[in-house]
Structure formats: structure tokens, C-alpha cells
GROMACS .gro file of C-alpha atoms in nm:
model
  156
    1MET     CA    1  -2.624   0.505  -0.881
    2SER     CA    2  -2.636   0.529  -1.256
    3ASN     CA    3  -2.359   0.389  -1.471
    4ALA     CA    4  -2.296   0.717  -1.656
    5ASN     CA    5  -1.921   0.694  -1.596
    6PRO     CA    6  -1.764   0.423  -1.816
    7LEU     CA    7  -1.476   0.381  -1.568
    8VAL     CA    8  -1.702   0.235  -1.301
    9LEU     CA    9  -1.629  -0.133  -1.247
   10ARG     CA   10  -1.957  -0.304  -1.170
   11MET     CA   11  -1.907  -0.553  -0.884
   12ARG     CA   12  -2.150  -0.774  -0.703
   13PRO     CA   13  -2.129  -0.741  -0.325
   14GLN     CA   14  -1.963  -1.085  -0.297
   15THR     CA   15  -1.692  -0.987  -0.547
   16ALA     CA   16  -1.619  -0.658  -0.371
   17ARG     CA   17  -1.613  -0.833  -0.032
   18SER     CA   18  -1.366  -1.096  -0.150
   19LEU     CA   19  -1.149  -0.833  -0.316
   20SER     CA   20  -1.159  -0.616  -0.004
   21VAL     CA   21  -1.032  -0.900   0.216
   22PHE     CA   22  -0.754  -0.967  -0.033
   23VAL     CA   23  -0.661  -0.598  -0.051
   24LEU     CA   24  -0.655  -0.553   0.328
   25VAL     CA   25  -0.435  -0.859   0.379
   26ALA     CA   26  -0.203  -0.782   0.085
   27VAL     CA   27  -0.157  -0.416   0.181
   28ALA     CA   28  -0.110  -0.488   0.551
   29PHE     CA   29   0.133  -0.775   0.484
   30GLY     CA   30   0.319  -0.609   0.198
   31TYR     CA   31   0.378  -0.276   0.368
   32SER     CA   32   0.406  -0.377   0.734
   33ALA     CA   33   0.606  -0.699   0.736
   34GLU     CA   34   0.949  -0.541   0.684
   35ALA     CA   35   0.871  -0.257   0.924
   36VAL     CA   36   0.751  -0.483   1.204
   37PHE     CA   37   0.995  -0.769   1.137
   38PRO     CA   38   1.319  -0.607   1.016
   39ALA     CA   39   1.515  -0.935   1.030
   40LEU     CA   40   1.320  -1.101   0.749
   41PRO     CA   41   1.537  -1.282   0.493
   42GLU     CA   42   1.606  -1.105   0.163
   43ALA     CA   43   1.427  -1.386  -0.021
   44VAL     CA   44   1.097  -1.250   0.116
   45ALA     CA   45   1.141  -0.908  -0.050
   46PRO     CA   46   0.995  -1.008  -0.391
   47ALA     CA   47   0.688  -1.156  -0.223
   48LEU     CA   48   0.635  -0.838  -0.022
   49ALA     CA   49   0.676  -0.621  -0.332
   50THR     CA   50   0.424  -0.839  -0.516
   51ALA     CA   51   0.180  -0.817  -0.225
   52ARG     CA   52   0.213  -0.436  -0.223
   53LEU     CA   53   0.156  -0.413  -0.598
   54LEU     CA   54  -0.141  -0.651  -0.603
   55GLY     CA   55  -0.292  -0.484  -0.298
   56LEU     CA   56  -0.257  -0.142  -0.458
   57LEU     CA   57  -0.411  -0.263  -0.786
   58GLY     CA   58  -0.696  -0.423  -0.594
   59ALA     CA   59  -0.750  -0.102  -0.397
   60ILE     CA   60  -0.769   0.091  -0.725
   61ALA     CA   61  -1.024  -0.159  -0.857
   62LEU     CA   62  -1.231  -0.118  -0.540
   63PHE     CA   63  -1.212   0.260  -0.572
   64LEU     CA   64  -1.330   0.239  -0.933
   65SER     CA   65  -1.606  -0.005  -0.841
   66ASN     CA   66  -1.967   0.097  -0.797
   67TRP     CA   67  -1.911   0.075  -0.418
   68GLY     CA   68  -1.613   0.308  -0.415
   69GLN     CA   69  -1.789   0.548  -0.649
   70GLN     CA   70  -2.101   0.554  -0.430
   71ALA     CA   71  -1.879   0.639  -0.135
   72MET     CA   72  -1.730   0.934  -0.324
   73SER     CA   73  -2.052   1.056  -0.491
   74GLY     CA   74  -2.206   1.392  -0.416
   75ASP     CA   75  -2.560   1.418  -0.280
   76ASP     CA   76  -2.693   1.516  -0.623
   77MET     CA   77  -2.559   1.194  -0.779
   78ILE     CA   78  -2.721   0.934  -0.552
   79ASP     CA   79  -3.063   0.883  -0.397
   80GLU     CA   80  -3.149   0.939  -0.030
   81ARG     CA   81  -3.103   0.573   0.068
   82GLN     CA   82  -2.756   0.568  -0.088
   83GLN     CA   83  -2.673   0.898   0.086
   84ARG     CA   84  -2.763   0.745   0.424
   85GLU     CA   85  -2.554   0.436   0.347
   86ARG     CA   86  -2.261   0.650   0.231
   87ASP     CA   87  -2.280   0.875   0.537
   88ARG     CA   88  -2.294   0.574   0.771
   89ALA     CA   89  -1.991   0.424   0.594
   90PHE     CA   90  -1.794   0.746   0.652
   91VAL     CA   91  -1.896   0.758   1.019
   92LEU     CA   92  -1.783   0.397   1.067
   93THR     CA   93  -1.459   0.466   0.878
   94HIS     CA   94  -1.391   0.764   1.103
   95ARG     CA   95  -1.452   0.559   1.417
   96TRP     CA   96  -1.228   0.274   1.302
   97THR     CA   97  -0.945   0.495   1.183
   98VAL     CA   98  -0.946   0.696   1.503
   99MET     CA   99  -0.948   0.370   1.703
  100ALA     CA  100  -0.659   0.237   1.492
  101ALA     CA  101  -0.463   0.560   1.548
  102ILE     CA  102  -0.519   0.541   1.925
  103ILE     CA  103  -0.411   0.175   1.930
  104GLY     CA  104  -0.104   0.272   1.725
  105PHE     CA  105  -0.014   0.547   1.971
  106PHE     CA  106  -0.045   0.308   2.267
  107TYR     CA  107   0.161   0.048   2.081
  108VAL     CA  108   0.440   0.299   2.018
  109ASP     CA  109   0.432   0.419   2.380
  110LEU     CA  110   0.434   0.068   2.526
  111SER     CA  111   0.666  -0.101   2.276
  112GLY     CA  112   0.980  -0.001   2.461
  113LEU     CA  113   0.849  -0.134   2.792
  114LEU     CA  114   0.720  -0.459   2.644
  115GLY     CA  115   0.997  -0.519   2.391
  116LEU     CA  116   0.762  -0.505   2.092
  117PRO     CA  117   0.908  -0.446   1.744
  118LEU     CA  118   0.903  -0.099   1.591
  119PRO     CA  119   1.027   0.030   1.256
  120ARG     CA  120   1.396   0.116   1.278
  121ASP     CA  121   1.398   0.380   1.004
  122TYR     CA  122   1.176   0.634   0.835
  123ARG     CA  123   1.098   0.394   0.545
  124GLY     CA  124   0.941   0.141   0.781
  125ALA     CA  125   0.740   0.412   0.955
  126ALA     CA  126   0.628   0.548   0.616
  127ASP     CA  127   0.520   0.197   0.509
  128ILE     CA  128   0.299   0.164   0.816
  129LEU     CA  129   0.155   0.508   0.749
  130ASN     CA  130   0.086   0.398   0.389
  131VAL     CA  131  -0.120   0.106   0.521
  132PHE     CA  132  -0.320   0.340   0.742
  133VAL     CA  133  -0.386   0.588   0.459
  134LEU     CA  134  -0.471   0.327   0.191
  135VAL     CA  135  -0.707   0.141   0.423
  136SER     CA  136  -0.870   0.465   0.540
  137LEU     CA  137  -0.932   0.575   0.182
  138ALA     CA  138  -1.074   0.239   0.073
  139MET     CA  139  -1.280   0.172   0.385
  140PRO     CA  140  -1.604   0.361   0.297
  141GLY     CA  141  -1.647   0.164  -0.026
  142ILE     CA  142  -1.555  -0.160   0.150
  143ILE     CA  143  -1.814  -0.094   0.419
  144LEU     CA  144  -2.080  -0.024   0.156
  145ALA     CA  145  -2.003  -0.356  -0.015
  146TRP     CA  146  -2.014  -0.548   0.314
  147GLN     CA  147  -2.342  -0.390   0.420
  148ALA     CA  148  -2.514  -0.449   0.086
  149THR     CA  149  -2.765  -0.728   0.056
  150THR     CA  150  -2.648  -1.005  -0.171
  151ASP     CA  151  -2.975  -1.018  -0.363
  152VAL     CA  152  -2.957  -0.661  -0.498
  153ASP     CA  153  -2.899  -0.715  -0.870
  154ASP     CA  154  -2.935  -0.350  -0.970
  155GLU     CA  155  -2.630  -0.259  -0.761
  156ALA     CA  156  -2.393  -0.496  -0.943
   0.00000   0.00000   0.00000
């Protein structure tokens, strides 16, 4: 993909991979901890807010990266190999998000029987939904970065 857009952050696969792990952990921890564990001490709130903010900023950086831009590019903007990679990333994202939704539905259905924690208010439920949406949006670019060979210098 050409670097015609000056807002594209050029990242090597290793950089995007490391950032993606950080983003997934920060977003999942920052948004889900209070919803899943409502009895957390108040002293944890600043750490969770920081994790949410850093995870969101990292997700924006991934979206603006060459990997995120390839995932969002139209067919006329990338070559056939990149189209195949992009399409495969979207298929995998669809599979994983559907699987996560099914697991979430089973968790909600079984939580009462098994005594598992659930959000007690709409804010906690919205936070968990935010994790699902942010991860779903970032996943195609993350997959592209993880599937890239590390010796491709023209990609980074």
C-alpha cells in the first residue's frame, strides 16, 4: 500500500504486534474489571481509567497504522495479495467475534446457575460492550500485522 496519506503511521510487524497485545490487555482490563468485579477498591479507579485511555490511544494508533489502513482500504487502493490478506483478516475477525458473542451469551445464561459475576448496572454492561466493539474494529488490522512476515521491509 502506498504511503500517499500522511496520517498513516508506518509500523513494523513486531511493533504492531506488541502494541496490539498492549491494546487488547489495556482495553479488556480497563473496561471490564469494574463490570466483572464490582467490589474493587476505589483506589483502583485511576489505574482503570489510565488503562482505558492508553488502550484507546493505542487502538487509534493501530487504526492509523499501515496495518489498520490496509484493513480498511478499498480494492482499488491495494494489490491482489493485500486484498486476499485483508479479506482473510475480515473472515477471521467475523469468526472470532461471533464466537465471542456466543460465549458471552452462554456466560450470561449460566452465570446465575454457577454464581459467576455479572455487571450490576447499565454502565458495566456498556463497558463490556465497548470492549467487544473496540476489539472487533481493531482486529482486522491486528490480524494483518500478526500474519505478516517479519522480513518485509516495504510494509513498515
